[in-house]
Amino acid sequence: MHGLLLGLVLLAGLVAPAAGEEYRLQVANLYRAAFTHYLDGSLGTGSGELVMDRMGRDLDAGPGRAAKLASGAFLGDRPFRYGWEALAASFGAVKVIAEIKPAEGSQQWDEVVWTGNPGDRSVWVIGPTSTRTQEVIHVALQGLPLNGGAAPALRYYVPYRVTGSPSPQTVVTYPLDFLRFYEDRGAVLWDRYLSRAVGLGQGIAIVVGENSNPTFADWVYIVVQHPPRPATFKAVVGWERRRGADRSNLEGATIRE
């Protein structure tokens, strides 16, 4: 009898799901002028050379401290959410459902905390619902330490437009129609295209979906590669009105489930 009970306990231990690790993603959308206020040095090639410590400190004001950025610096029409099932599959990712807390008061980040399995990938989406301020111009990301051992820091990136023979980059741009076309086709998008173009060396990368209709805004896909230990990731996106875009204030289509 004792042997049977011991066997059941061992079996339960084998089939029990892993607890996973806790990950945190903080996101802010700024107008171009507010973003460029923090460019305190040479951009280099726009591949993470410039560290944006001052921006990070100001966005981290947090409870009990006065907000360092005026509310007018932020775009409030950029819904931030997890990737739905078909989208996650197209990015070779898992669907993660978590409560997203919008910025409020002195808390200037939109923030999500979730539990995931190390080695998995998750994808998060900024899908603007307005036709105003359509184009992604600047990006700052904070992920894991660089290969050289430097501490995690908020670093500046220029969106890299992918060509026929890409080298992996942390922030890349594809036509939004192209990304949406592959959304219901499993992992073809990631396996055939994104895996060759997207660099996840810091555990976070951004794929900008450039809208072919200049009246409507780009989409931003934030890709997180789950590390072995708990981690906090940050993404700041700088936006401006697309040159030549219609001045219409018509509302754009919303992102779907």
PDB file of C-alpha atoms in Angstrom:
ATOM      1  CA  MET A   1       0.000   0.000   0.000  1.00  0.00           C
ATOM      2  CA  HIS A   2       2.789   2.366   0.921  1.00  0.00           C
ATOM      3  CA  GLY A   3       4.505   1.540  -2.358  1.00  0.00           C
ATOM      4  CA  LEU A   4       1.339   2.386  -4.289  1.00  0.00           C
ATOM      5  CA  LEU A   5       0.962   5.739  -2.514  1.00  0.00           C
ATOM      6  CA  LEU A   6       4.609   6.564  -3.132  1.00  0.00           C
ATOM      7  CA  GLY A   7       4.173   5.743  -6.813  1.00  0.00           C
ATOM      8  CA  LEU A   8       1.141   8.029  -7.071  1.00  0.00           C
ATOM      9  CA  VAL A   9       3.030  10.885  -5.398  1.00  0.00           C
ATOM     10  CA  LEU A  10       5.963  10.486  -7.780  1.00  0.00           C
ATOM     11  CA  LEU A  11       3.604  10.346 -10.755  1.00  0.00           C
ATOM     12  CA  ALA A  12       1.852  13.527  -9.608  1.00  0.00           C
ATOM     13  CA  GLY A  13       5.226  15.221  -9.366  1.00  0.00           C
ATOM     14  CA  LEU A  14       6.066  14.196 -12.912  1.00  0.00           C
ATOM     15  CA  VAL A  15       2.858  15.539 -14.445  1.00  0.00           C
ATOM     16  CA  ALA A  16       2.532  18.713 -12.345  1.00  0.00           C
ATOM     17  CA  PRO A  17       2.960  21.823 -14.504  1.00  0.00           C
ATOM     18  CA  ALA A  18       6.061  23.922 -14.022  1.00  0.00           C
ATOM     19  CA  ALA A  19       5.497  27.122 -12.077  1.00  0.00           C
ATOM     20  CA  GLY A  20       7.326  29.217 -14.683  1.00  0.00           C
ATOM     21  CA  GLU A  21       9.028  32.570 -14.197  1.00  0.00           C
ATOM     22  CA  GLU A  22       7.611  36.079 -13.782  1.00  0.00           C
ATOM     23  CA  TYR A  23       8.227  38.575 -16.569  1.00  0.00           C
ATOM     24  CA  ARG A  24       7.323  42.251 -16.753  1.00  0.00           C
ATOM     25  CA  LEU A  25       6.948  44.482 -19.832  1.00  0.00           C
ATOM     26  CA  GLN A  26       6.596  48.269 -19.589  1.00  0.00           C
ATOM     27  CA  VAL A  27       5.577  50.327 -22.629  1.00  0.00           C
ATOM     28  CA  ALA A  28       5.309  54.057 -23.362  1.00  0.00           C
ATOM     29  CA  ASN A  29       4.242  55.867 -26.546  1.00  0.00           C
ATOM     30  CA  LEU A  30       5.668  59.380 -26.957  1.00  0.00           C
ATOM     31  CA  TYR A  31       5.325  62.125 -29.507  1.00  0.00           C
ATOM     32  CA  ARG A  32       8.489  62.555 -31.568  1.00  0.00           C
ATOM     33  CA  ALA A  33       9.434  65.864 -29.918  1.00  0.00           C
ATOM     34  CA  ALA A  34       9.151  64.350 -26.427  1.00  0.00           C
ATOM     35  CA  PHE A  35      11.269  61.368 -27.477  1.00  0.00           C
ATOM     36  CA  THR A  36      14.029  63.408 -29.143  1.00  0.00           C
ATOM     37  CA  HIS A  37      14.303  65.566 -26.019  1.00  0.00           C
ATOM     38  CA  TYR A  38      16.191  62.605 -24.539  1.00  0.00           C
ATOM     39  CA  LEU A  39      18.704  62.044 -27.350  1.00  0.00           C
ATOM     40  CA  ASP A  40      21.764  63.018 -25.329  1.00  0.00           C
ATOM     41  CA  GLY A  41      24.580  61.903 -27.602  1.00  0.00           C
ATOM     42  CA  SER A  42      25.625  60.297 -30.846  1.00  0.00           C
ATOM     43  CA  LEU A  43      23.126  57.867 -32.330  1.00  0.00           C
ATOM     44  CA  GLY A  44      25.841  55.773 -33.949  1.00  0.00           C
ATOM     45  CA  THR A  45      24.194  53.397 -36.397  1.00  0.00           C
ATOM     46  CA  GLY A  46      20.965  53.428 -34.397  1.00  0.00           C
ATOM     47  CA  SER A  47      21.573  49.849 -33.242  1.00  0.00           C
ATOM     48  CA  GLY A  48      21.669  50.357 -29.489  1.00  0.00           C
ATOM     49  CA  GLU A  49      24.872  52.381 -29.123  1.00  0.00           C
ATOM     50  CA  LEU A  50      23.142  55.328 -27.431  1.00  0.00           C
ATOM     51  CA  VAL A  51      22.043  54.686 -23.835  1.00  0.00           C
ATOM     52  CA  MET A  52      19.002  56.737 -22.776  1.00  0.00           C
ATOM     53  CA  ASP A  53      19.386  56.734 -18.992  1.00  0.00           C
ATOM     54  CA  ARG A  54      17.657  60.095 -18.521  1.00  0.00           C
ATOM     55  CA  MET A  55      14.540  58.909 -20.341  1.00  0.00           C
ATOM     56  CA  GLY A  56      14.484  55.744 -18.260  1.00  0.00           C
ATOM     57  CA  ARG A  57      14.787  57.663 -14.993  1.00  0.00           C
ATOM     58  CA  ASP A  58      12.015  60.079 -15.895  1.00  0.00           C
ATOM     59  CA  LEU A  59       9.613  57.351 -16.986  1.00  0.00           C
ATOM     60  CA  ASP A  60      10.376  55.421 -13.793  1.00  0.00           C
ATOM     61  CA  ALA A  61       9.066  58.252 -11.580  1.00  0.00           C
ATOM     62  CA  GLY A  62       6.594  55.847  -9.972  1.00  0.00           C
ATOM     63  CA  PRO A  63       4.254  56.184  -6.974  1.00  0.00           C
ATOM     64  CA  GLY A  64       5.095  58.923  -4.495  1.00  0.00           C
ATOM     65  CA  ARG A  65       7.271  60.841  -6.953  1.00  0.00           C
ATOM     66  CA  ALA A  66       6.256  63.677  -9.242  1.00  0.00           C
ATOM     67  CA  ALA A  67       5.842  62.689 -12.883  1.00  0.00           C
ATOM     68  CA  LYS A  68       8.736  64.010 -14.955  1.00  0.00           C
ATOM     69  CA  LEU A  69       6.912  63.981 -18.310  1.00  0.00           C
ATOM     70  CA  ALA A  70       3.805  66.086 -18.921  1.00  0.00           C
ATOM     71  CA  SER A  71       0.709  64.142 -19.935  1.00  0.00           C
ATOM     72  CA  GLY A  72       0.858  65.886 -23.326  1.00  0.00           C
ATOM     73  CA  ALA A  73       4.070  63.992 -24.139  1.00  0.00           C
ATOM     74  CA  PHE A  74       2.162  60.693 -24.366  1.00  0.00           C
ATOM     75  CA  LEU A  75      -0.164  59.321 -27.034  1.00  0.00           C
ATOM     76  CA  GLY A  76      -3.243  57.901 -25.367  1.00  0.00           C
ATOM     77  CA  ASP A  77      -4.741  56.167 -28.408  1.00  0.00           C
ATOM     78  CA  ARG A  78      -2.206  53.312 -28.670  1.00  0.00           C
ATOM     79  CA  PRO A  79      -3.917  50.239 -27.148  1.00  0.00           C
ATOM     80  CA  PHE A  80      -1.386  47.722 -25.857  1.00  0.00           C
ATOM     81  CA  ARG A  81      -2.393  44.067 -25.566  1.00  0.00           C
ATOM     82  CA  TYR A  82      -1.226  40.464 -25.823  1.00  0.00           C
ATOM     83  CA  GLY A  83      -1.074  38.717 -29.180  1.00  0.00           C
ATOM     84  CA  TRP A  84      -4.147  36.670 -30.028  1.00  0.00           C
ATOM     85  CA  GLU A  85      -3.782  32.976 -30.892  1.00  0.00           C
ATOM     86  CA  ALA A  86      -3.279  33.229 -34.669  1.00  0.00           C
ATOM     87  CA  LEU A  87      -0.835  36.105 -34.291  1.00  0.00           C
ATOM     88  CA  ALA A  88       1.189  34.297 -31.634  1.00  0.00           C
ATOM     89  CA  ALA A  89       1.422  31.246 -33.889  1.00  0.00           C
ATOM     90  CA  SER A  90       2.663  33.338 -36.818  1.00  0.00           C
ATOM     91  CA  PHE A  91       5.486  34.671 -34.616  1.00  0.00           C
ATOM     92  CA  GLY A  92       6.368  31.172 -33.385  1.00  0.00           C
ATOM     93  CA  ALA A  93       5.164  32.302 -29.962  1.00  0.00           C
ATOM     94  CA  VAL A  94       2.788  31.136 -27.268  1.00  0.00           C
ATOM     95  CA  LYS A  95      -0.421  32.943 -26.399  1.00  0.00           C
ATOM     96  CA  VAL A  96      -0.059  34.702 -23.071  1.00  0.00           C
ATOM     97  CA  ILE A  97      -3.067  36.213 -21.313  1.00  0.00           C
ATOM     98  CA  ALA A  98      -2.367  38.753 -18.588  1.00  0.00           C
ATOM     99  CA  GLU A  99      -3.881  41.906 -17.143  1.00  0.00           C
ATOM    100  CA  ILE A 100      -2.405  45.043 -18.683  1.00  0.00           C
ATOM    101  CA  LYS A 101      -2.421  48.092 -16.415  1.00  0.00           C
ATOM    102  CA  PRO A 102      -2.547  51.381 -18.340  1.00  0.00           C
ATOM    103  CA  ALA A 103      -0.427  54.302 -17.177  1.00  0.00           C
ATOM    104  CA  GLU A 104      -2.201  56.298 -14.496  1.00  0.00           C
ATOM    105  CA  GLY A 105      -1.184  59.173 -12.271  1.00  0.00           C
ATOM    106  CA  SER A 106       2.542  59.111 -11.567  1.00  0.00           C
ATOM    107  CA  GLN A 107       2.804  55.633 -13.123  1.00  0.00           C
ATOM    108  CA  GLN A 108       3.855  56.553 -16.671  1.00  0.00           C
ATOM    109  CA  TRP A 109       4.276  53.071 -18.154  1.00  0.00           C
ATOM    110  CA  ASP A 110       1.597  50.782 -19.499  1.00  0.00           C
ATOM    111  CA  GLU A 111       2.611  47.578 -17.729  1.00  0.00           C
ATOM    112  CA  VAL A 112       1.935  43.866 -17.936  1.00  0.00           C
ATOM    113  CA  VAL A 113       3.232  41.095 -15.668  1.00  0.00           C
ATOM    114  CA  TRP A 114       2.867  37.448 -16.632  1.00  0.00           C
ATOM    115  CA  THR A 115       4.183  34.005 -15.796  1.00  0.00           C
ATOM    116  CA  GLY A 116       5.813  32.113 -18.647  1.00  0.00           C
ATOM    117  CA  ASN A 117       8.130  29.245 -19.392  1.00  0.00           C
ATOM    118  CA  PRO A 118      11.808  29.972 -20.090  1.00  0.00           C
ATOM    119  CA  GLY A 119      12.607  29.428 -23.742  1.00  0.00           C
ATOM    120  CA  ASP A 120       9.099  30.337 -24.935  1.00  0.00           C
ATOM    121  CA  ARG A 121       8.405  33.484 -26.926  1.00  0.00           C
ATOM    122  CA  SER A 122       5.506  35.917 -26.457  1.00  0.00           C
ATOM    123  CA  VAL A 123       4.294  38.748 -28.678  1.00  0.00           C
ATOM    124  CA  TRP A 124       2.557  41.966 -27.628  1.00  0.00           C
ATOM    125  CA  VAL A 125       0.840  44.488 -29.885  1.00  0.00           C
ATOM    126  CA  ILE A 126       0.391  48.253 -30.037  1.00  0.00           C
ATOM    127  CA  GLY A 127      -2.530  48.833 -32.404  1.00  0.00           C
ATOM    128  CA  PRO A 128      -3.506  52.517 -32.725  1.00  0.00           C
ATOM    129  CA  THR A 129      -7.211  53.249 -33.078  1.00  0.00           C
ATOM    130  CA  SER A 130      -6.755  56.759 -34.472  1.00  0.00           C
ATOM    131  CA  THR A 131      -5.574  58.133 -37.803  1.00  0.00           C
ATOM    132  CA  ARG A 132      -3.488  60.785 -36.063  1.00  0.00           C
ATOM    133  CA  THR A 133       0.288  60.475 -35.630  1.00  0.00           C
ATOM    134  CA  GLN A 134       0.738  57.429 -37.820  1.00  0.00           C
ATOM    135  CA  GLU A 135       4.459  56.715 -38.215  1.00  0.00           C
ATOM    136  CA  VAL A 136       6.976  55.003 -35.909  1.00  0.00           C
ATOM    137  CA  ILE A 137      10.182  57.067 -36.026  1.00  0.00           C
ATOM    138  CA  HIS A 138      12.181  56.172 -32.916  1.00  0.00           C
ATOM    139  CA  VAL A 139      12.408  53.194 -30.558  1.00  0.00           C
ATOM    140  CA  ALA A 140      14.155  52.642 -27.220  1.00  0.00           C
ATOM    141  CA  LEU A 141      14.383  49.171 -25.680  1.00  0.00           C
ATOM    142  CA  GLN A 142      15.693  47.695 -22.467  1.00  0.00           C
ATOM    143  CA  GLY A 143      16.236  43.972 -22.261  1.00  0.00           C
ATOM    144  CA  LEU A 144      18.819  41.594 -20.883  1.00  0.00           C
ATOM    145  CA  PRO A 145      22.516  42.445 -20.444  1.00  0.00           C
ATOM    146  CA  LEU A 146      24.557  42.681 -23.620  1.00  0.00           C
ATOM    147  CA  ASN A 147      27.056  39.967 -24.481  1.00  0.00           C
ATOM    148  CA  GLY A 148      29.862  42.107 -23.076  1.00  0.00           C
ATOM    149  CA  GLY A 149      28.229  41.984 -19.649  1.00  0.00           C
ATOM    150  CA  ALA A 150      26.964  45.585 -19.585  1.00  0.00           C
ATOM    151  CA  ALA A 151      24.027  46.118 -17.245  1.00  0.00           C
ATOM    152  CA  PRO A 152      20.545  46.330 -18.784  1.00  0.00           C
ATOM    153  CA  ALA A 153      19.871  49.845 -20.078  1.00  0.00           C
ATOM    154  CA  LEU A 154      17.355  51.677 -22.236  1.00  0.00           C
ATOM    155  CA  ARG A 155      19.007  51.883 -25.669  1.00  0.00           C
ATOM    156  CA  TYR A 156      18.109  53.748 -28.870  1.00  0.00           C
ATOM    157  CA  TYR A 157      17.200  52.010 -32.150  1.00  0.00           C
ATOM    158  CA  VAL A 158      16.244  53.165 -35.625  1.00  0.00           C
ATOM    159  CA  PRO A 159      13.657  50.906 -37.308  1.00  0.00           C
ATOM    160  CA  TYR A 160      15.553  48.902 -39.951  1.00  0.00           C
ATOM    161  CA  ARG A 161      13.679  48.309 -43.201  1.00  0.00           C
ATOM    162  CA  VAL A 162      14.196  44.663 -44.099  1.00  0.00           C
ATOM    163  CA  THR A 163      15.733  43.853 -47.488  1.00  0.00           C
ATOM    164  CA  GLY A 164      16.057  40.590 -49.398  1.00  0.00           C
ATOM    165  CA  SER A 165      19.164  39.466 -47.487  1.00  0.00           C
ATOM    166  CA  PRO A 166      18.686  40.730 -43.931  1.00  0.00           C
ATOM    167  CA  SER A 167      21.109  40.645 -41.045  1.00  0.00           C
ATOM    168  CA  PRO A 168      19.403  40.242 -37.642  1.00  0.00           C
ATOM    169  CA  GLN A 169      18.385  43.580 -36.128  1.00  0.00           C
ATOM    170  CA  THR A 170      16.656  44.463 -32.865  1.00  0.00           C
ATOM    171  CA  VAL A 171      14.053  46.733 -34.517  1.00  0.00           C
ATOM    172  CA  VAL A 172      12.829  45.965 -38.040  1.00  0.00           C
ATOM    173  CA  THR A 173      10.095  47.231 -40.355  1.00  0.00           C
ATOM    174  CA  TYR A 174       7.868  45.172 -42.651  1.00  0.00           C
ATOM    175  CA  PRO A 175       4.735  46.160 -44.571  1.00  0.00           C
ATOM    176  CA  LEU A 176       1.753  45.649 -42.276  1.00  0.00           C
ATOM    177  CA  ASP A 177      -0.170  43.945 -45.104  1.00  0.00           C
ATOM    178  CA  PHE A 178       2.633  41.382 -45.345  1.00  0.00           C
ATOM    179  CA  LEU A 179       2.508  40.603 -41.624  1.00  0.00           C
ATOM    180  CA  ARG A 180      -1.289  40.342 -41.587  1.00  0.00           C
ATOM    181  CA  PHE A 181      -1.309  38.114 -44.695  1.00  0.00           C
ATOM    182  CA  TYR A 182       0.668  35.446 -42.832  1.00  0.00           C
ATOM    183  CA  GLU A 183      -1.302  35.749 -39.611  1.00  0.00           C
ATOM    184  CA  ASP A 184      -3.475  32.687 -40.252  1.00  0.00           C
ATOM    185  CA  ARG A 185      -0.733  30.511 -41.744  1.00  0.00           C
ATOM    186  CA  GLY A 186       0.908  29.069 -38.657  1.00  0.00           C
ATOM    187  CA  ALA A 187       4.608  29.690 -38.082  1.00  0.00           C
ATOM    188  CA  VAL A 188       5.449  30.362 -41.744  1.00  0.00           C
ATOM    189  CA  LEU A 189       6.015  34.066 -41.080  1.00  0.00           C
ATOM    190  CA  TRP A 190       8.530  33.430 -38.312  1.00  0.00           C
ATOM    191  CA  ASP A 191      10.239  30.398 -39.812  1.00  0.00           C
ATOM    192  CA  ARG A 192      10.643  31.797 -43.317  1.00  0.00           C
ATOM    193  CA  TYR A 193      11.142  35.513 -42.693  1.00  0.00           C
ATOM    194  CA  LEU A 194      11.294  36.926 -39.161  1.00  0.00           C
ATOM    195  CA  SER A 195      13.732  34.364 -37.769  1.00  0.00           C
ATOM    196  CA  ARG A 196      16.356  35.627 -40.257  1.00  0.00           C
ATOM    197  CA  ALA A 197      15.696  39.333 -39.675  1.00  0.00           C
ATOM    198  CA  VAL A 198      14.841  39.743 -35.978  1.00  0.00           C
ATOM    199  CA  GLY A 199      17.661  39.769 -33.427  1.00  0.00           C
ATOM    200  CA  LEU A 200      16.642  38.654 -29.933  1.00  0.00           C
ATOM    201  CA  GLY A 201      20.058  38.817 -28.310  1.00  0.00           C
ATOM    202  CA  GLN A 202      18.680  41.043 -25.525  1.00  0.00           C
ATOM    203  CA  GLY A 203      15.486  39.035 -25.160  1.00  0.00           C
ATOM    204  CA  ILE A 204      13.323  41.764 -26.740  1.00  0.00           C
ATOM    205  CA  ALA A 205      12.819  43.039 -30.275  1.00  0.00           C
ATOM    206  CA  ILE A 206      10.267  45.098 -32.183  1.00  0.00           C
ATOM    207  CA  VAL A 207       8.681  44.462 -35.569  1.00  0.00           C
ATOM    208  CA  VAL A 208       7.042  47.602 -36.973  1.00  0.00           C
ATOM    209  CA  GLY A 209       4.152  46.951 -39.342  1.00  0.00           C
ATOM    210  CA  GLU A 210       4.198  49.906 -41.728  1.00  0.00           C
ATOM    211  CA  ASN A 211       0.677  50.704 -42.886  1.00  0.00           C
ATOM    212  CA  SER A 212       0.384  50.880 -46.679  1.00  0.00           C
ATOM    213  CA  ASN A 213      -2.451  53.391 -46.301  1.00  0.00           C
ATOM    214  CA  PRO A 214      -0.666  56.557 -45.101  1.00  0.00           C
ATOM    215  CA  THR A 215      -3.836  57.742 -43.398  1.00  0.00           C
ATOM    216  CA  PHE A 216      -3.706  54.887 -40.899  1.00  0.00           C
ATOM    217  CA  ALA A 217      -1.129  54.245 -38.226  1.00  0.00           C
ATOM    218  CA  ASP A 218       1.602  51.641 -38.095  1.00  0.00           C
ATOM    219  CA  TRP A 219       1.322  48.698 -35.742  1.00  0.00           C
ATOM    220  CA  VAL A 220       4.068  47.673 -33.336  1.00  0.00           C
ATOM    221  CA  TYR A 221       4.748  44.040 -32.435  1.00  0.00           C
ATOM    222  CA  ILE A 222       6.910  43.587 -29.315  1.00  0.00           C
ATOM    223  CA  VAL A 223       8.592  40.176 -29.228  1.00  0.00           C
ATOM    224  CA  VAL A 224       9.905  38.837 -25.906  1.00  0.00           C
ATOM    225  CA  GLN A 225      12.065  35.735 -25.623  1.00  0.00           C
ATOM    226  CA  HIS A 226      11.517  34.367 -22.114  1.00  0.00           C
ATOM    227  CA  PRO A 227      14.843  34.132 -20.249  1.00  0.00           C
ATOM    228  CA  PRO A 228      15.693  31.538 -17.556  1.00  0.00           C
ATOM    229  CA  ARG A 229      15.118  34.012 -14.722  1.00  0.00           C
ATOM    230  CA  PRO A 230      12.566  36.769 -13.957  1.00  0.00           C
ATOM    231  CA  ALA A 231      13.216  39.917 -15.993  1.00  0.00           C
ATOM    232  CA  THR A 232      11.809  43.367 -16.723  1.00  0.00           C
ATOM    233  CA  PHE A 233      11.656  44.594 -20.318  1.00  0.00           C
ATOM    234  CA  LYS A 234      10.919  48.147 -21.478  1.00  0.00           C
ATOM    235  CA  ALA A 235       9.857  49.631 -24.812  1.00  0.00           C
ATOM    236  CA  VAL A 236       9.426  53.309 -25.717  1.00  0.00           C
ATOM    237  CA  VAL A 237       8.047  54.188 -29.161  1.00  0.00           C
ATOM    238  CA  GLY A 238       8.357  57.653 -30.706  1.00  0.00           C
ATOM    239  CA  TRP A 239       5.642  58.633 -33.214  1.00  0.00           C
ATOM    240  CA  GLU A 240       5.006  61.473 -35.661  1.00  0.00           C
ATOM    241  CA  ARG A 241       2.510  62.331 -38.401  1.00  0.00           C
ATOM    242  CA  ARG A 242       3.389  60.527 -41.591  1.00  0.00           C
ATOM    243  CA  ARG A 243       4.573  62.896 -44.288  1.00  0.00           C
ATOM    244  CA  GLY A 244       1.923  63.230 -46.983  1.00  0.00           C
ATOM    245  CA  ALA A 245      -0.756  61.587 -44.839  1.00  0.00           C
ATOM    246  CA  ASP A 246      -4.337  62.744 -45.103  1.00  0.00           C
ATOM    247  CA  ARG A 247      -5.269  65.269 -42.409  1.00  0.00           C
ATOM    248  CA  SER A 248      -8.489  63.383 -41.757  1.00  0.00           C
ATOM    249  CA  ASN A 249      -9.502  62.652 -38.171  1.00  0.00           C
ATOM    250  CA  LEU A 250     -11.514  59.576 -39.132  1.00  0.00           C
ATOM    251  CA  GLU A 251     -11.087  56.725 -36.725  1.00  0.00           C
ATOM    252  CA  GLY A 252      -9.149  53.713 -37.965  1.00  0.00           C
ATOM    253  CA  ALA A 253     -10.127  50.079 -37.683  1.00  0.00           C
ATOM    254  CA  THR A 254      -9.469  48.441 -34.337  1.00  0.00           C
ATOM    255  CA  ILE A 255      -7.377  45.337 -33.858  1.00  0.00           C
ATOM    256  CA  ARG A 256      -9.324  42.127 -33.707  1.00  0.00           C
ATOM    257  CA  GLU A 257      -9.264  39.099 -31.476  1.00  0.00           C
TER     258      GLU A 257
END
